[in-house]
Coordinates of C-alpha atoms and ligand atoms in Angstrom, one line a residue:
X12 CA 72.7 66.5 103.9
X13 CA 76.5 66.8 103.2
X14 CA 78.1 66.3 99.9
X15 CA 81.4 65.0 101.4
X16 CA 79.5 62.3 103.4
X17 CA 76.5 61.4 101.0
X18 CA 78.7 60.7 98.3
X19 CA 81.7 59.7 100.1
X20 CA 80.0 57.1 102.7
X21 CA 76.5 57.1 101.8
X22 CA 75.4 57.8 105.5
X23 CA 74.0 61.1 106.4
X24 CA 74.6 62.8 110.2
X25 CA 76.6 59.9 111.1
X26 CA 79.4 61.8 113.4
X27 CA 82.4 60.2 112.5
X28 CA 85.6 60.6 113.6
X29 CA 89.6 60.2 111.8
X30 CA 89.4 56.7 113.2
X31 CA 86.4 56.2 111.3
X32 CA 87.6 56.6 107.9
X33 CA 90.0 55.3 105.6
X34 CA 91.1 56.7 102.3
X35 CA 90.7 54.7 99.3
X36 CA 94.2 54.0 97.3
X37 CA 93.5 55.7 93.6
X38 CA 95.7 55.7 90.3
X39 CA 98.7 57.7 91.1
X40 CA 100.4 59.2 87.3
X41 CA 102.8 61.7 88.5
X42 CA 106.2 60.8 90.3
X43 CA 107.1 61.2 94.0
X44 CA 109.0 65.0 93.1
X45 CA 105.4 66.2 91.4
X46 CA 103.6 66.5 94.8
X47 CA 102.4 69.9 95.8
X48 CA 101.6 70.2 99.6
X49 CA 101.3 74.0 98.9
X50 CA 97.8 75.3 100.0
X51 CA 95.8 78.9 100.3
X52 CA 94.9 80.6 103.3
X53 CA 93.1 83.8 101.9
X54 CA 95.5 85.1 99.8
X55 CA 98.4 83.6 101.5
X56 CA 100.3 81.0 100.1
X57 CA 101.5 78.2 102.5
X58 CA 104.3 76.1 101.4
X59 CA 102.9 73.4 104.3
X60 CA 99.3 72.8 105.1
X61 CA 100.2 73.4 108.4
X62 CA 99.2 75.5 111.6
X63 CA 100.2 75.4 114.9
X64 CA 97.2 76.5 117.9
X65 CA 96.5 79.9 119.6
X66 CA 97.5 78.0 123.2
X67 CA 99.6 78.7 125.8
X68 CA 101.6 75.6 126.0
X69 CA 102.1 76.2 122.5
X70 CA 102.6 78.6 120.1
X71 CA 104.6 81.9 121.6
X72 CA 107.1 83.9 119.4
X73 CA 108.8 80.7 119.1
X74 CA 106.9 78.7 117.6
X75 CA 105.6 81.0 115.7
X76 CA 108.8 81.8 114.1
X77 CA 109.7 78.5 113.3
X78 CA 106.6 77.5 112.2
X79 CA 106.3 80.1 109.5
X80 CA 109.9 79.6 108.7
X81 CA 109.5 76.2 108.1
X82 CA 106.3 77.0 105.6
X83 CA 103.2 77.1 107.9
X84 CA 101.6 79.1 110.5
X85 CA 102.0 79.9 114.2
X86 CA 98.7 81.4 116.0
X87 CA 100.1 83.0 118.5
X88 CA 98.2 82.9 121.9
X89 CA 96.2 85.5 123.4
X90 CA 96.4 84.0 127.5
X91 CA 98.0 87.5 128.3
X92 CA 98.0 91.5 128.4
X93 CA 98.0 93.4 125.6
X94 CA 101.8 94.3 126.0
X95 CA 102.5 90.5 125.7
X96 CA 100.6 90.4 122.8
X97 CA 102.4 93.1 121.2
X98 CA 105.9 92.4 121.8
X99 CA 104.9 88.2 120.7
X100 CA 103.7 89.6 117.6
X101 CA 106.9 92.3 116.4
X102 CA 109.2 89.5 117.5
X103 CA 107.2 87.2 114.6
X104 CA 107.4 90.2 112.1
X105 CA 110.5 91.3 112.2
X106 CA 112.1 88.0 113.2
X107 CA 113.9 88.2 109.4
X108 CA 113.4 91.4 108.1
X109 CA 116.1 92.1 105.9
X110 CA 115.9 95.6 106.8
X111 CA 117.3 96.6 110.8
X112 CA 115.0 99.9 112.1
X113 CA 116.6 100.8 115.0
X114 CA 120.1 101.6 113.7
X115 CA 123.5 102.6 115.7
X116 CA 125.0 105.7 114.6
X117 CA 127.6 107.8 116.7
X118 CA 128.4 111.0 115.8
X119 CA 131.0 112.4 113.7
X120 CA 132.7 113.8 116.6
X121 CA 133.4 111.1 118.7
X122 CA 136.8 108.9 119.5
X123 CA 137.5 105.8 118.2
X124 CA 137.5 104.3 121.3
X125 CA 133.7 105.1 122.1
X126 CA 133.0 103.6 118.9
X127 CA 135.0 100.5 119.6
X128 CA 133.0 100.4 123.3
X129 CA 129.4 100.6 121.5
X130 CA 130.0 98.0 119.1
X131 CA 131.2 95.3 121.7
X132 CA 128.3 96.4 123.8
X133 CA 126.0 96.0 121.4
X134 CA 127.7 92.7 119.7
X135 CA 127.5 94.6 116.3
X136 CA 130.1 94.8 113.3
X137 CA 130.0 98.2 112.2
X138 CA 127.9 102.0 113.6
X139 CA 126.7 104.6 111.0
X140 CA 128.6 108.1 111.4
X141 CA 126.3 111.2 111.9
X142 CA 126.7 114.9 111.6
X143 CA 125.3 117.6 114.3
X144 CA 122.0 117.5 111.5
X145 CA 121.6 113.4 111.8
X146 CA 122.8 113.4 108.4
X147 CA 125.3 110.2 107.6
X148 CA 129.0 110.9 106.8
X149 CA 130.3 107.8 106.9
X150 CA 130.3 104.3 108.1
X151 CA 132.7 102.5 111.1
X152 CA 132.9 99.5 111.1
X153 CA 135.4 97.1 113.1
X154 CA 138.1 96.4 109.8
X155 CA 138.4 100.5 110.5
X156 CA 139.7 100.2 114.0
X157 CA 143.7 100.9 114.4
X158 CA 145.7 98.5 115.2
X159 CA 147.9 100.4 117.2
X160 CA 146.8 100.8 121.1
X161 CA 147.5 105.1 121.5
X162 CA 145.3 105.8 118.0
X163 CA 142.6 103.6 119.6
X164 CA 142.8 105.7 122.6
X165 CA 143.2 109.0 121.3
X166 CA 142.4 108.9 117.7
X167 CA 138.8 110.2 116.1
X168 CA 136.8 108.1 114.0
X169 CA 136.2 110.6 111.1
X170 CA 140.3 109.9 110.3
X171 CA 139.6 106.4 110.7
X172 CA 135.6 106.1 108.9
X173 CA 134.9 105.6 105.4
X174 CA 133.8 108.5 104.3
X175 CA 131.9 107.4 100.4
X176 CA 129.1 105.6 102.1
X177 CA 127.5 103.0 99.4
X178 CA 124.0 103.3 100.1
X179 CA 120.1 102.6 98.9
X180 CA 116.6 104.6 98.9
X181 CA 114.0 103.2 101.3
X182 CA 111.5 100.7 99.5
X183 CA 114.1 98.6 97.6
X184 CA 113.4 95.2 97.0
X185 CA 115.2 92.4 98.6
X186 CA 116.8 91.5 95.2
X187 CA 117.9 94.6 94.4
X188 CA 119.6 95.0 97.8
X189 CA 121.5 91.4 97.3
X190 CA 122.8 92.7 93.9
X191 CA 124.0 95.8 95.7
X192 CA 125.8 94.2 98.5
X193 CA 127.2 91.3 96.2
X194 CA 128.1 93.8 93.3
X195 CA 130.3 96.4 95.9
X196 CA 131.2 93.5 98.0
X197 CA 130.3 95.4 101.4
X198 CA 128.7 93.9 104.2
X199 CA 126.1 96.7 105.2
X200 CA 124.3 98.8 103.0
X201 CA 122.2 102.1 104.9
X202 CA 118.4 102.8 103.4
X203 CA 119.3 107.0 103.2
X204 CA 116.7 109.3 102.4
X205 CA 117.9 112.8 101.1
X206 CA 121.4 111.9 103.7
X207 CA 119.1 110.8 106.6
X208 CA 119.2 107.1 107.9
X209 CA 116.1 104.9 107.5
X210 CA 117.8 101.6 108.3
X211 CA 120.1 99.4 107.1
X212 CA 120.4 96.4 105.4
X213 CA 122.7 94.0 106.0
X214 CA 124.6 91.0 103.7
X215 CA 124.0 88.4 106.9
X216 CA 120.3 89.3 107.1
X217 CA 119.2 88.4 103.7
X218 CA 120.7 85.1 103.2
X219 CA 117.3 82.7 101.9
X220 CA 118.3 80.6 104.4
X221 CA 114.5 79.3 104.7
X222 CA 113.3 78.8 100.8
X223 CA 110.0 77.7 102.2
X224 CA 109.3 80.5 104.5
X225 CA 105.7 81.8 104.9
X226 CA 106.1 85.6 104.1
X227 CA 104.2 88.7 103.5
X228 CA 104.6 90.9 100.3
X229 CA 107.5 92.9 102.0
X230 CA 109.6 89.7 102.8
X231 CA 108.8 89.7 106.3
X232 CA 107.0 86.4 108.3
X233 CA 103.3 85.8 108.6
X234 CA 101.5 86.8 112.5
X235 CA 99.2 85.5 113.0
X236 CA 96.9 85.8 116.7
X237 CA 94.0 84.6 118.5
X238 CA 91.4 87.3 119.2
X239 CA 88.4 87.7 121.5
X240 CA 85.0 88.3 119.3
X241 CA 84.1 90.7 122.0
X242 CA 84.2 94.5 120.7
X243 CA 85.7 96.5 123.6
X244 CA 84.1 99.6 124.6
X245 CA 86.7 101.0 125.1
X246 CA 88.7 103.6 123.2
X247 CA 92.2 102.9 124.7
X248 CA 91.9 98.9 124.1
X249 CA 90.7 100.3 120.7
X250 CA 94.0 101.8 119.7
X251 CA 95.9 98.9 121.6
X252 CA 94.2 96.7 119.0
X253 CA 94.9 98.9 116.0
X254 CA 98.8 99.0 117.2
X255 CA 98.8 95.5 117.5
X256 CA 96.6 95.3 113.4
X257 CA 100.1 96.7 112.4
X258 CA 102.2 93.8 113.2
X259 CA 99.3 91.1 112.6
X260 CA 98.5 89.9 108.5
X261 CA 95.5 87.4 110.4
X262 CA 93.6 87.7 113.2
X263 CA 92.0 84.3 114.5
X264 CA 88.6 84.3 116.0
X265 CA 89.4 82.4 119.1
X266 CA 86.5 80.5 120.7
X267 CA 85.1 77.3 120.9
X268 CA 81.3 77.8 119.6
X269 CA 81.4 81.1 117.1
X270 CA 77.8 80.7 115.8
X271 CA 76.5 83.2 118.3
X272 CA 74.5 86.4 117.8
X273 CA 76.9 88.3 119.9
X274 CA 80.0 86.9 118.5
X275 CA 79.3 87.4 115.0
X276 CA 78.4 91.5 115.5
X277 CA 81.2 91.8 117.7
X278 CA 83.6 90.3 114.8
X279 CA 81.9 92.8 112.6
X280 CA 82.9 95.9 114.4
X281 CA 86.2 94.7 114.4
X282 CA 86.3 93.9 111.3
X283 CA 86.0 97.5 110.2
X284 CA 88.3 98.9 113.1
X285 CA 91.1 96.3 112.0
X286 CA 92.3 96.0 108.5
X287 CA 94.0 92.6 109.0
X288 CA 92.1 89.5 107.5
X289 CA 89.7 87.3 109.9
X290 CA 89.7 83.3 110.2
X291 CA 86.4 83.0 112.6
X292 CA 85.5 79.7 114.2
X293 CA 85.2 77.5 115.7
X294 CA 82.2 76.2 113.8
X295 CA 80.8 72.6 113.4
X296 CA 77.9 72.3 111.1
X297 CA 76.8 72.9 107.3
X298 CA 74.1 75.2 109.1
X299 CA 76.6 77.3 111.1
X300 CA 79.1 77.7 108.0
X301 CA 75.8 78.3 105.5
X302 CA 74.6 81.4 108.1
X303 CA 78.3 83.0 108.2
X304 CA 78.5 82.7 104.4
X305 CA 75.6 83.5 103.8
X306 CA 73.7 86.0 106.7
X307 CA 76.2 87.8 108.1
X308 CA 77.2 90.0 105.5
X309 CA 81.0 90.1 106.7
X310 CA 83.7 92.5 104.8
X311 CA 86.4 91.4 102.5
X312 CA 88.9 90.6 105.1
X313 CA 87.0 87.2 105.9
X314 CA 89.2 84.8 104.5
X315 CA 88.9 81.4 106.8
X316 CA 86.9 79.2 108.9
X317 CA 88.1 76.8 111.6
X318 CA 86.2 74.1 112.4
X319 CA 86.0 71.2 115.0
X320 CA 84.0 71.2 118.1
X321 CA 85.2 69.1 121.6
X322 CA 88.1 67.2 119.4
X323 CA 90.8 68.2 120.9
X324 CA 93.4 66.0 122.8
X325 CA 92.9 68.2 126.1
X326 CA 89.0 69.3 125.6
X327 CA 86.4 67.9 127.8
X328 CA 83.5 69.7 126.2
X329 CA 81.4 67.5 124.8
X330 CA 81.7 64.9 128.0
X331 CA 80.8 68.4 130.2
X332 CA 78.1 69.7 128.0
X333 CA 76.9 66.5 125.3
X334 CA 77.8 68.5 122.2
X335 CA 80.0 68.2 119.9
X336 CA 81.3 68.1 116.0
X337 CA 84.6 66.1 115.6
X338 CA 87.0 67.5 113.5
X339 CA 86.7 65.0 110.6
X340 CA 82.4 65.5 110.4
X341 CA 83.0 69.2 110.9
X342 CA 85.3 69.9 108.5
X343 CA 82.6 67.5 106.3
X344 CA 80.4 69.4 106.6
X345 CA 81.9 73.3 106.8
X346 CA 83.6 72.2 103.4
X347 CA 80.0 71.3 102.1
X348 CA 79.3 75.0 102.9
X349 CA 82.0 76.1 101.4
X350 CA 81.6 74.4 98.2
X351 CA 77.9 75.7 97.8
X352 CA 78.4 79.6 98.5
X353 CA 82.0 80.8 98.6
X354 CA 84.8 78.2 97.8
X355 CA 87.4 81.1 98.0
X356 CA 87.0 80.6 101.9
X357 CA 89.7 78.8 103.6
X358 CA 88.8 75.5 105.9
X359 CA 91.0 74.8 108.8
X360 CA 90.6 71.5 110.3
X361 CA 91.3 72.3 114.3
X362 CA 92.2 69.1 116.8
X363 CA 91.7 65.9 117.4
X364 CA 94.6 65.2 114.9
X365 CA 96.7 61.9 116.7
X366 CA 98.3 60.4 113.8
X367 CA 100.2 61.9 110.7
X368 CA 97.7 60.1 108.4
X369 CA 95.0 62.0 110.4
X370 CA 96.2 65.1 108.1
X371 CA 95.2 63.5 104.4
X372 CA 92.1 62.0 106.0
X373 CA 91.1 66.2 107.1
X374 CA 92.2 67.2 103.5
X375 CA 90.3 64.7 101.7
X376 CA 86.6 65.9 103.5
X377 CA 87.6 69.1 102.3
X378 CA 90.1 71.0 104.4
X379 CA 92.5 73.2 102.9
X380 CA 94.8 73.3 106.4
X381 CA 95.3 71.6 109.5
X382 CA 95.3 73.3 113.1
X383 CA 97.1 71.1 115.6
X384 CA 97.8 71.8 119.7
X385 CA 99.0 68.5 120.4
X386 CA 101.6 67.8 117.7
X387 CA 103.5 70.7 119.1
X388 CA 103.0 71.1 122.7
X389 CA 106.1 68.6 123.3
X390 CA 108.2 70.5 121.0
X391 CA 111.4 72.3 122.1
X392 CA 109.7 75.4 120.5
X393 CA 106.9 75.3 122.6
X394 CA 106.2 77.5 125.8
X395 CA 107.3 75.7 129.0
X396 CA 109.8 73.9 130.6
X397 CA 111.3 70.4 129.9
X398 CA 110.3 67.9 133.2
X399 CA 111.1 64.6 134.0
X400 CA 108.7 62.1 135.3
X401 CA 109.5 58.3 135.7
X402 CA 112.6 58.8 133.4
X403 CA 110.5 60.2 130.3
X404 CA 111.3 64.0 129.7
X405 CA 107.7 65.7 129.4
X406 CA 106.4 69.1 128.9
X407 CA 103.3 70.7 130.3
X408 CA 100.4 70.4 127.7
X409 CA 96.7 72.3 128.6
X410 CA 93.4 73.1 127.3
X411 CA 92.5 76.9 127.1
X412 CA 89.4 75.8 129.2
X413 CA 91.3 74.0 132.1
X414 CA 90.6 76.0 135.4
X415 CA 94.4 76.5 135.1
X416 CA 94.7 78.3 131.8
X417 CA 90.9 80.3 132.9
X418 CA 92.7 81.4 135.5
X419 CA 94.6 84.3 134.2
X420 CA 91.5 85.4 133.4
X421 CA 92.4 86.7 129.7
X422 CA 90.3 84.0 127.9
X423 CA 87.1 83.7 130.0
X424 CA 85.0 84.6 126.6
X425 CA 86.7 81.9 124.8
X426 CA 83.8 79.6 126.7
X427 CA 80.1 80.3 127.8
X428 CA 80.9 83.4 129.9
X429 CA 79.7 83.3 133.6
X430 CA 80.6 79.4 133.5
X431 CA 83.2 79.5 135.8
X432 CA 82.8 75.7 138.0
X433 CA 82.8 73.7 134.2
X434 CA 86.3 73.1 133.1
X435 CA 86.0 72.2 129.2
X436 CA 89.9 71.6 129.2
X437 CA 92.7 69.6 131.5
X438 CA 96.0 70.2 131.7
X439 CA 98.4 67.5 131.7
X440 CA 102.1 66.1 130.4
X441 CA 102.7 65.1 126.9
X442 CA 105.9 63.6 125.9
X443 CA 108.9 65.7 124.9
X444 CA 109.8 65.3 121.3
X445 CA 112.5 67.4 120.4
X446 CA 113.1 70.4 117.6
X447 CA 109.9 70.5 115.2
X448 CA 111.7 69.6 112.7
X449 CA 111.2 66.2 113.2
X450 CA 107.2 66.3 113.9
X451 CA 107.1 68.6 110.5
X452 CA 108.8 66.4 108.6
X453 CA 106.8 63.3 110.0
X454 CA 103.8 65.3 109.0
X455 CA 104.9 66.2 105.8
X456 CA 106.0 62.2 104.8
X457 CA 102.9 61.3 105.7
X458 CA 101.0 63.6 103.3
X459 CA 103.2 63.3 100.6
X460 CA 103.2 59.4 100.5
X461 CA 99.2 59.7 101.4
X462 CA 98.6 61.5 98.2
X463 CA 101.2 58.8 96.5
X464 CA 98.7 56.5 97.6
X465 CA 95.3 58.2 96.9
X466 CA 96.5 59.4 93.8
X467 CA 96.1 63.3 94.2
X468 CA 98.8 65.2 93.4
X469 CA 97.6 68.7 95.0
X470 CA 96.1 69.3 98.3
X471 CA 93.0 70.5 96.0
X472 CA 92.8 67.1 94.2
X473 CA 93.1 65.4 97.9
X474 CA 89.7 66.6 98.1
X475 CA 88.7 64.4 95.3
X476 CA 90.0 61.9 96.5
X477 CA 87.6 58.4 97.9
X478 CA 86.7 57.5 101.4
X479 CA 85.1 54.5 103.4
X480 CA 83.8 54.1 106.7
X481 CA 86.0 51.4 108.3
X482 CA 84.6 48.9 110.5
X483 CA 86.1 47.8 114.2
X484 CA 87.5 44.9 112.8
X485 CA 89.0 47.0 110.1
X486 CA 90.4 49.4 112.0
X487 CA 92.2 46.4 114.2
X488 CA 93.6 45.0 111.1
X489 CA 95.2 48.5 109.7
X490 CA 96.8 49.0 113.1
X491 CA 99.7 46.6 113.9
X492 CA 98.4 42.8 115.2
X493 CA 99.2 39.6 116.6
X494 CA 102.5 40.2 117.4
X495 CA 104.2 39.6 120.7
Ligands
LIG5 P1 94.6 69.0 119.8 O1 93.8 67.7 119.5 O2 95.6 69.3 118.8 O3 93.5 70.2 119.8 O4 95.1 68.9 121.2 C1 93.8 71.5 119.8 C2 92.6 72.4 119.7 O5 91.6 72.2 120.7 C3 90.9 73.3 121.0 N1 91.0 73.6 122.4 C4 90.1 73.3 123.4 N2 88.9 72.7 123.2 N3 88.6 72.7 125.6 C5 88.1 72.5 124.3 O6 87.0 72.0 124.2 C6 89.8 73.3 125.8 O7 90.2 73.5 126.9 C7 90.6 73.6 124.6 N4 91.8 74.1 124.5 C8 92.0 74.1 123.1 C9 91.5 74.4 120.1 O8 90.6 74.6 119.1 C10 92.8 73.9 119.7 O9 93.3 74.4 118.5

């Protein structure tokens, strides 16, 4: 039935799991420094094939900084209002933009010692100097405050300003702005248009102090969110969803069993209200992925599908409810799907991840991605507060369908609505791991010496790459053994 599985393992609907399988070592004839983790989601490019989960204990602004910044993805949570949603999502977009908005001017008029008084307040180096018309004069910065106490007191700042502003038109390229800065050797360089201020850019703000960042075609990070499938009704949650399309570049379906009648025409109205790409899921079958690929007629901006189904560390729905697809048989099979009707669509393989080998295992049944809660939850990024119990520092770690995350009420849809007694989540501790750093850079070894191993040098040849289902014994024998 799947390609990944028939040829792989020779079995057919045998629901296997990461422990299950083992990938085969393969002729490696590239060196160490040739190893591309770099993946595709949609037309993104991600330098890590790496995304962190749309829950509460997890990924907020924070986390979703630092994920992109680091190369991946934060999915910011939707567990809150609208206005949470929002300001999450313009702290992720304009966490690094090289160019500041809201700018300080004062006006051309005023004492040096007002200026001196709104740049402490304000922790800033330097205000923009308007006329009565809003048009810039000149620039103060501190270097342009006098030294001597009675001109700080009494003195203006036009006498004190500099008056030949060195300045940019709006749209410039981060590279042209760096030559600018560098060639003038000034700190702060205003965006004017025809005298009036549009911004500023300043020397501090575009350092490339994160090569591998995850960025959009103006320079600024990737937001991403969860979203409900449900279409509202109404016209003012309408526009609250086009304000927040303006800060998002991908919205992620967020529920655990997409392949629904009502879910996919509700995705499909929103769809053509938003203009942000879609990753819908989650989805566990070749039949379920075939249907969305092939049925649903969906618009351009469909660019992903996660898949997994019950796998997750803190999910209890397939011991509540007896169904289930385990990430590693999902993704099998979704890839299959894939493969046969649009290979340009991204495959996110979504919990149930426990070991950093657990991520070349998803990529070689055909993932291009990995979706993890439980890597992250005991970050220092992460939502929460650091506890203590029996000596071991610990953060909170839950499942979106724990009666204590349902009980905001903000993610009922996310399960079988009107199910309120089933919990299909707990919440519970997980240990407290430090920065992300670490965890990333666990991850990343682990990949990177994985495709050593299996002899793929691209996440794309990973899925080329041999499997075998490993036996009990097996599996005792690749763990550590016999040791005291
Ligand atoms: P891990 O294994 O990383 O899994 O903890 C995270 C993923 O699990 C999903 N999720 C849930 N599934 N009940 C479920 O059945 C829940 O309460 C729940 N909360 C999260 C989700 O897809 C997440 O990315």
């Amino acid at each position: 039935m799947t390609d990944y599985f028939r040829k792989k393992v020779h079995y057919e609907d045998i629901i296997a799991t990461f422990d299950d399988v083992l990938i085969k070592p393969g002729y490696t004839d590239f060196s160490p420094n040739e190893v591309d983790i770099s993946t595709k989601l949609g037309k993104y490019h991600l330098n890590i094939p790496i995304i962190s989960a749309a829950m509460d204990t997890v990924t907020e602004e924070v986390m979703a900084i630092k994920m992109a910044l680091l190369g991946g993805l934060g999915v910011l949570h939707r567990n809150c209002n609208y206005e949470k949603q929002i300001e999450m999502c313009r702290k992720v977009k304009f966490a690094r933009s090289f160019v500041i908005e809201e700018v300080a001017t004062i006006s051309v008029k005023a004492k040096v010692s007002e200026a001196k008084y709104l740049m402490e307040t304000y922790g800033i180096s330097g205000v923009m100097v308007v006329q009565d018309d809003n048009k810039v004069c000149g620039i103060f910065t501190k270097r342009d405050i006098p030294f001597n106490e009675r001109e700080i007191r009494h003195g203006y700042v036009k006498d004190f300003m500099t008056k030949d502003v060195i300045s940019i038109k709006p749209g410039v390229k981060r590279s042209e702005a760096l030559k600018m800065l560098y060639e003038n050797r000034i700190e702060k360089l205003p965006i004017l248009d025809d005298g009036y201020l549009k911004g500023l850019i300043t020397k501090k703000d575009l350092k490339p102090e994160f090569p591998n960042a995850s960025i959009d075609e103006e320079g600024r990070l990737l937001c991403a969110l969860g979203l409900s499938p449900k279409f509202p009704e109404s016209s003012q949650t309408q526009e609250t969803l086009k304000e927040l399309d303006k800060y998002v570049d991908i919205f992620f379906i967020d529920v655990a069993d997409y392949y629904k009648k009502a879910d996919i025409e509700g995705t499909k109205k929103l769809m053509k209200l938003l203009e942000s790409d879609f990753v819908l899921g989650n989805i566990g079958t070749y039949e379920a992925a075939e249907f969305l690929l092939t049925k649903c007629d969906f618009s351009e901006n469909f660019i992903g599908l996660k898949v997994g189904m019950g796998s997750g560390s803190i999910c209890t729905t397939s011991i509540q409810t007896g169904v289930g697809a385990p990430t590693l048989f999902a993704t099998a099979q979704v890839a299959d799907a894939v493969k046969d009707y649009n290979p340009k669509i991204t495959v996110i393989a979504d919990g149930g991840l426990k070991n950093p080998g657990d991520l070349p295992k998803a990529l070689s049944v055909g993932a291009d991605l990995m979706m993890s809660g439980h890597f992250f939850a005991g970050c220092t990024e992460s939502p929460g507060y650091i506890d203590t119990i029996q000596g071991r520092k610990v953060k909170v770690y839950r499942g979106m369908g724990s009666k204590e995350a349902r009980a905001s009420g903000f993610v009922s849809d996310r399960y079988i609505e009107g199910s309120k007694n089933l919990a299909e989540g707990v919440s519970a501790y997980i240990p407290y791991v430090g920065d992300i750093d670490g965890v990333i850079q666990s991850l990343k070894e682990g990949l990177t010496n994985g495709m050593i191993y299996s002899g793929a040098r691209t996440v794309q040849d990973m899925k080329k790459v041999d499997i075998g289902i490993i036996t009990p014994f097996g599996q005792q024998e690749t763990r550590t053994h016999d040791l005291i």
